[in-house]
Amino acid sequence: MKKLCFTATTFILVVCLLFACGCTGPSATPETAVKPAESTFQPVSYEDTPVQYSDVNGVSLAYREFGTENSKPLLMIIGWGGDMDGWDTTFIGLLAEKYHVYIYDHRDMGQSTETDAPLTIPMLADDAEGLIKALGYDSMYIYGMSMGTAVLQQILVDQPEMVQKAVLSSASVNANLPETEKLHGELEEALKDPDTPEGVRKETAAILEWDGVYDSLSGITNDVMFITGTADDVTPQSVAVDMAGQIDGSWLVRFKGIPHAGSSYAPEEYAGIVITFLEMDESPA
């Protein structure tokens, strides 16, 4: 099965063509025209959504949840130096219209437990897996951003049965590639800076020490989508293209002119393609 490769402009063009093809009936008169319903969408409010806590692997992980109880679960894994409130509220709100969305703080970050031990990417993957189970699920859709894609890659390799579908946004094999020189420099500077918070310092060391799971990508059979921005100079699109090529049947979406962690810059477009991917039945006819 060939890799599905989209661009944002292509996706929009296809949608436009579908609407054009569907408009073949007689034109509605002013008396019979139906006005489109006004959107009731509202971005989520972190201030109005209580923080909850779950005991996982000897720590307490803080999380918030959005959406209705009977919708499918979607776990969001935040990137380097971020806490759960770093997600764009429009992006999360749009996803929560379709799914039961969980955002959370990694250990040593935000409102989760601070520890004395160093961090590793496999440890953070174990935390995510433990949180899924603690919330009462066997598996979830999972969206990872930046460092969150490293955590998600580790889950896909170690516990693939826990991932219904995976979205990797601004992904990289690891931080030590020639293509990720800027990222590597930023991580090194963070370690040298005495003002870097301890939790961020621990995440920084974990990223630098993680060798990645590149050699195992070809064995992944889960449905996977990569999203990248053509203006991303932290985890350049060439890295995502290479990674997508390793996973048979994976999707690759490139948004023109969007930088690193693009859901903050184009939340509607990112939410749209994520929902399209998650809703798509890719089973053979």
PDB file of N, CA, C and O in Angstrom, residues 10 70 83 128 159 185 209:
ATOM      1  N   THR A  10      -3.754  20.890  -1.387  1.00  0.00           N
ATOM      2  CA  THR A  10      -4.439  19.815  -2.096  1.00  0.00           C
ATOM      3  C   THR A  10      -5.711  19.427  -1.380  1.00  0.00           C
ATOM      4  O   THR A  10      -6.751  19.222  -1.991  1.00  0.00           O
ATOM      5  N   ASN A  70     -19.442   9.622  25.857  1.00  0.00           N
ATOM      6  CA  ASN A  70     -19.607   8.489  24.946  1.00  0.00           C
ATOM      7  C   ASN A  70     -18.802   8.633  23.656  1.00  0.00           C
ATOM      8  O   ASN A  70     -18.956   7.842  22.735  1.00  0.00           O
ATOM      9  N   ASP A  83       3.421  22.607  29.304  1.00  0.00           N
ATOM     10  CA  ASP A  83       2.457  21.922  30.152  1.00  0.00           C
ATOM     11  C   ASP A  83       1.141  21.835  29.390  1.00  0.00           C
ATOM     12  O   ASP A  83       1.027  22.322  28.266  1.00  0.00           O
ATOM     13  N   ALA A 128       2.455   7.644  29.960  1.00  0.00           N
ATOM     14  CA  ALA A 128       1.300   7.801  29.066  1.00  0.00           C
ATOM     15  C   ALA A 128       0.478   6.522  29.009  1.00  0.00           C
ATOM     16  O   ALA A 128      -0.759   6.549  29.064  1.00  0.00           O
ATOM     17  N   GLN A 159       4.239  -0.773  22.927  1.00  0.00           N
ATOM     18  CA  GLN A 159       2.864  -1.176  23.250  1.00  0.00           C
ATOM     19  C   GLN A 159       1.910  -0.750  22.128  1.00  0.00           C
ATOM     20  O   GLN A 159       0.999   0.055  22.345  1.00  0.00           O
ATOM     21  N   GLY A 185      20.982  22.678  19.238  1.00  0.00           N
ATOM     22  CA  GLY A 185      21.586  23.867  19.834  1.00  0.00           C
ATOM     23  C   GLY A 185      20.717  24.463  20.927  1.00  0.00           C
ATOM     24  O   GLY A 185      21.221  24.901  21.971  1.00  0.00           O
ATOM     25  N   GLU A 209      19.482  12.350  25.190  1.00  0.00           N
ATOM     26  CA  GLU A 209      19.971  10.987  25.411  1.00  0.00           C
ATOM     27  C   GLU A 209      19.193   9.935  24.618  1.00  0.00           C
ATOM     28  O   GLU A 209      19.652   8.793  24.499  1.00  0.00           O
TER      29      GLU A 209
END
